[in-house]
DNA sequence: GCGGACATCAACCTTTCGGTTGACCGGTCG
DNA sequence: CGACCGGTCAACCGAAAGGTTGATGTCCGC
């Protein structure tokens, strides 16, 4: 969507929690230059509404109780020409989630524990066509850049994700069309980077460091 | 706290998310018989405020970003004589969380995706001294009663929790003052009940079925 | 008081996993 | 070009985990 130079910033709230929607509305509607135009309780509904072109910024949750995931919805929305900006607003800050959201074309990534002023500032930043990252998220990305040594590669995250789903090396090798030797090789690297020595503790450490979605 | 027969139901909101607090306030303040007296952004603050005796019902989140856990806070609050009722209001419905909350003396367990009417009804129920359970939570408890065959025992959950934290059988046996044989014995029973055949898949299955906190 | 569920432990065996060493190939970046 | 990294694979060995059988003790309910 082309940034409009006049009128309030028109918002769409997409979250499956009524309480959160009410909270966002309460926090954002008090800003004079914002107008909460609509709410969506599902990702599918958000995609449909966003296509009407009646919004400048979409505030999108990642986890919906059922149905489409927020990242999918973001991709669907931003795929359109003249699409609104999508701001991710979620509770979690996992590497997997952040990377998925950025790949889907999100214009920002905020955390739900953010203070209202930070929220408002991020919405204005996104509306102006610039990227808005929560400090904690920005910090995580900086960390990832600063110390790539301990950052897991995409392939390693892929393997670790399957480990977290309970698959054996054998099953992972079949799923990813690899030999068991390769899976073990990846695991050895993962253990070294996370400072652990077993698959279960790797999953625990990765979950604690928010490297894996959960 | 002795249920008062006159005046509005006085509420304390304990949640680390400003947006959620604003949402709860927006949803609950519209009810004529409710009065949101105060908010707490940490569990510690909630305990301190609850001790003043100025509240009838505390709406308590379980997961705070840092510091005390909601279940601990609930135990601290309900330990006092003349304590207010504590209603758990959280995103998750794991067996571990529910059992911990009930043991801590919670007067109810609600989910954040509940519609406003359900929330209000639960608060009134709690204020009247009765127990309030979200339908999904009630359903889970019923399931647990109906099919005790697949329900994990307390000890089994304890072991599985440690497995989920990445501990080896050796480490678990030391932590719980058991022999490795006993730990393995518990694990065999856990695998049978969950229909899996490895520790990682047991953790995955238990997480998916919300038997474990995450 | 007897059966049953729960918890505890031992001995034994098989399979998987963890750890190492070494190797090959395709990009990328000085 | 040569060094480096990421991804792939093989062979090997010891350690941990998975699986079975069987046994003991406690507590609870019928």
Short mmCIF file of C-alpha atoms in Angstrom, two decimals, chain A residues 18-212:
data_model
loop_
_atom_site.label_atom_id
_atom_site.label_comp_id
_atom_site.label_asym_id
_atom_site.label_seq_id
_atom_site.Cartn_x
_atom_site.Cartn_y
_atom_site.Cartn_z
CA UNK A 18 -10.12 -10.92 22.37
CA UNK A 19 -8.34 -9.51 25.40
CA UNK A 20 -5.24 -8.66 23.39
CA UNK A 21 -7.29 -7.03 20.65
CA UNK A 22 -9.09 -4.94 23.25
CA UNK A 23 -5.77 -4.00 24.80
CA UNK A 24 -4.24 -2.97 21.51
CA UNK A 25 -7.31 -0.96 20.64
CA UNK A 26 -7.22 0.75 24.02
CA UNK A 27 -3.54 1.54 23.69
CA UNK A 28 -3.51 2.62 20.06
CA UNK A 29 -6.85 4.39 19.74
CA UNK A 30 -5.71 7.01 22.22
CA UNK A 31 -3.14 8.15 19.69
CA UNK A 32 -4.62 10.94 17.58
CA UNK A 33 -2.92 9.85 14.35
CA UNK A 34 -4.08 6.23 14.58
CA UNK A 35 -7.39 4.72 13.62
CA UNK A 36 -8.14 1.07 14.38
CA UNK A 37 -10.38 0.22 11.45
CA UNK A 38 -10.94 -3.48 11.98
CA UNK A 39 -10.00 -6.62 13.91
CA UNK A 40 -9.43 -10.19 12.76
CA UNK A 41 -9.58 -13.22 15.03
CA UNK A 42 -7.96 -15.55 12.48
CA UNK A 43 -5.08 -15.29 10.04
CA UNK A 44 -7.37 -16.15 7.15
CA UNK A 45 -9.69 -13.29 8.03
CA UNK A 46 -6.72 -10.94 8.24
CA UNK A 47 -5.61 -11.87 4.74
CA UNK A 48 -9.10 -11.27 3.36
CA UNK A 49 -9.46 -7.93 5.10
CA UNK A 50 -5.98 -6.77 4.13
CA UNK A 51 -6.82 -7.35 0.47
CA UNK A 52 -9.50 -4.66 0.60
CA UNK A 53 -6.81 -2.01 0.69
CA UNK A 54 -8.42 -0.19 3.58
CA UNK A 55 -5.34 -0.37 5.83
CA UNK A 56 -1.91 1.13 6.12
CA UNK A 57 -0.51 -1.20 8.78
CA UNK A 58 -1.49 -4.71 9.91
CA UNK A 59 -0.57 -5.77 13.45
CA UNK A 60 -0.19 -9.52 13.12
CA UNK A 61 0.16 -12.21 15.78
CA UNK A 62 2.20 -15.28 14.83
CA UNK A 63 0.44 -18.02 16.76
CA UNK A 64 -3.25 -18.46 16.11
CA UNK A 65 -5.16 -21.15 17.93
CA UNK A 66 -5.98 -22.97 14.73
CA UNK A 67 -5.64 -22.58 11.01
CA UNK A 68 -3.12 -20.46 9.13
CA UNK A 69 0.06 -19.32 10.84
CA UNK A 70 0.83 -15.62 11.12
CA UNK A 71 3.94 -15.97 8.96
CA UNK A 72 1.93 -17.56 6.15
CA UNK A 73 -0.63 -14.81 6.38
CA UNK A 74 2.12 -12.22 6.25
CA UNK A 75 3.49 -13.74 3.08
CA UNK A 76 0.02 -13.80 1.53
CA UNK A 77 -0.60 -10.17 2.42
CA UNK A 78 2.73 -8.75 1.32
CA UNK A 79 2.62 -10.68 -1.95
CA UNK A 80 -0.02 -8.33 -3.31
CA UNK A 81 0.92 -5.13 -5.08
CA UNK A 82 0.14 -2.06 -3.02
CA UNK A 83 0.02 -4.21 0.11
CA UNK A 84 -0.12 -2.72 3.59
CA UNK A 85 2.83 -2.97 5.93
CA UNK A 86 2.74 -5.97 8.26
CA UNK A 87 4.06 -5.61 11.80
CA UNK A 88 4.57 -8.87 13.70
CA UNK A 89 3.38 -8.62 17.29
CA UNK A 90 4.07 -11.76 19.25
CA UNK A 91 5.08 -13.11 22.62
CA UNK A 92 8.11 -15.01 21.43
CA UNK A 93 11.44 -14.08 19.98
CA UNK A 94 12.85 -17.30 18.58
CA UNK A 95 15.37 -17.25 15.78
CA UNK A 96 13.12 -19.55 13.80
CA UNK A 97 10.12 -17.25 14.18
CA UNK A 98 12.06 -14.09 13.41
CA UNK A 99 13.67 -15.54 10.31
CA UNK A 100 10.33 -16.88 9.07
CA UNK A 101 8.66 -13.52 9.58
CA UNK A 102 11.40 -11.57 7.82
CA UNK A 103 11.33 -14.01 4.91
CA UNK A 104 7.56 -13.58 4.72
CA UNK A 105 8.03 -9.86 4.20
CA UNK A 106 7.23 -8.48 7.63
CA UNK A 107 8.04 -4.81 8.08
CA UNK A 108 8.78 -5.17 11.76
CA UNK A 109 8.87 -7.49 14.75
CA UNK A 110 7.51 -6.44 18.11
CA UNK A 111 7.04 -8.20 21.43
CA UNK A 112 3.79 -8.15 23.33
CA UNK A 113 5.47 -7.06 26.52
CA UNK A 114 6.43 -3.79 24.85
CA UNK A 115 5.33 -0.55 26.54
CA UNK A 116 2.59 1.37 24.69
CA UNK A 117 4.90 4.18 23.56
CA UNK A 118 7.22 1.69 21.91
CA UNK A 119 4.28 0.13 20.14
CA UNK A 120 3.05 3.45 18.81
CA UNK A 121 6.51 4.47 17.67
CA UNK A 122 6.92 1.18 15.80
CA UNK A 123 3.60 1.60 14.03
CA UNK A 124 4.61 5.06 12.83
CA UNK A 125 7.98 3.74 11.71
CA UNK A 126 6.31 0.94 9.74
CA UNK A 127 3.74 3.29 8.23
CA UNK A 128 6.58 5.47 7.00
CA UNK A 129 7.97 2.48 5.14
CA UNK A 130 10.88 1.80 7.45
CA UNK A 131 11.65 -1.33 9.47
CA UNK A 132 10.72 -1.54 13.13
CA UNK A 133 12.36 -4.01 15.47
CA UNK A 134 11.81 -4.46 19.16
CA UNK A 135 15.03 -3.82 21.10
CA UNK A 136 15.17 -7.42 22.25
CA UNK A 137 14.75 -8.65 18.68
CA UNK A 138 17.30 -6.20 17.34
CA UNK A 139 19.68 -7.36 20.03
CA UNK A 140 19.16 -10.97 19.03
CA UNK A 141 19.85 -10.22 15.39
CA UNK A 142 22.96 -8.24 16.33
CA UNK A 143 24.13 -11.17 18.43
CA UNK A 144 23.61 -13.45 15.50
CA UNK A 145 25.73 -11.20 13.33
CA UNK A 146 28.38 -10.56 15.95
CA UNK A 147 29.01 -14.15 16.92
CA UNK A 148 28.17 -16.26 13.89
CA UNK A 149 30.34 -18.96 15.44
CA UNK A 150 27.64 -20.10 17.80
CA UNK A 151 24.76 -19.35 15.48
CA UNK A 152 23.26 -22.49 14.01
CA UNK A 153 23.15 -22.71 10.24
CA UNK A 154 19.85 -23.11 8.46
CA UNK A 155 20.51 -26.78 7.89
CA UNK A 156 21.46 -27.34 11.50
CA UNK A 157 18.27 -25.62 12.68
CA UNK A 158 16.36 -27.84 10.29
CA UNK A 159 17.87 -30.96 11.80
CA UNK A 160 17.43 -29.71 15.35
CA UNK A 161 13.79 -28.90 14.67
CA UNK A 162 13.17 -32.52 13.69
CA UNK A 163 15.07 -33.74 16.73
CA UNK A 164 12.74 -31.58 18.80
CA UNK A 165 9.78 -33.30 17.17
CA UNK A 166 11.11 -36.58 18.48
CA UNK A 167 12.55 -38.11 15.34
CA UNK A 168 15.52 -40.49 15.46
CA UNK A 169 18.64 -39.98 13.35
CA UNK A 170 17.33 -42.66 11.04
CA UNK A 171 14.00 -40.89 10.57
CA UNK A 172 15.66 -37.51 10.10
CA UNK A 173 17.97 -38.89 7.45
CA UNK A 174 15.01 -40.23 5.50
CA UNK A 175 13.02 -37.03 5.94
CA UNK A 176 15.86 -34.86 4.66
CA UNK A 177 17.22 -37.36 2.12
CA UNK A 178 20.55 -37.66 3.90
CA UNK A 179 22.67 -40.45 5.28
CA UNK A 180 22.69 -41.05 9.01
CA UNK A 181 26.34 -40.04 8.97
CA UNK A 182 25.42 -36.56 7.81
CA UNK A 183 22.73 -36.20 10.44
CA UNK A 184 25.20 -37.23 13.12
CA UNK A 185 27.71 -34.81 11.69
CA UNK A 186 25.23 -31.95 11.96
CA UNK A 187 24.36 -33.00 15.49
CA UNK A 188 27.99 -32.98 16.57
CA UNK A 189 28.29 -29.40 15.32
CA UNK A 190 25.04 -28.43 17.02
CA UNK A 191 26.21 -29.89 20.33
CA UNK A 192 29.48 -28.00 20.10
CA UNK A 193 27.75 -24.70 19.35
CA UNK A 194 25.21 -25.09 22.14
CA UNK A 195 27.68 -26.53 24.63
CA UNK A 196 25.70 -29.71 25.26
CA UNK A 197 26.24 -33.42 24.72
CA UNK A 198 22.89 -35.01 23.96
CA UNK A 199 19.92 -34.51 21.68
CA UNK A 200 17.50 -33.85 24.51
CA UNK A 201 19.70 -31.22 26.13
CA UNK A 202 20.27 -29.66 22.70
CA UNK A 203 16.53 -29.26 22.30
CA UNK A 204 16.26 -27.88 25.83
CA UNK A 205 19.08 -25.41 25.26
CA UNK A 206 17.72 -24.35 21.88
CA UNK A 207 14.26 -23.87 23.34
CA UNK A 208 15.66 -21.84 26.23
CA UNK A 209 17.63 -19.65 23.81
CA UNK A 210 14.60 -19.36 21.62
CA UNK A 211 16.33 -20.87 18.61
CA UNK A 212 13.43 -23.22 18.02
#
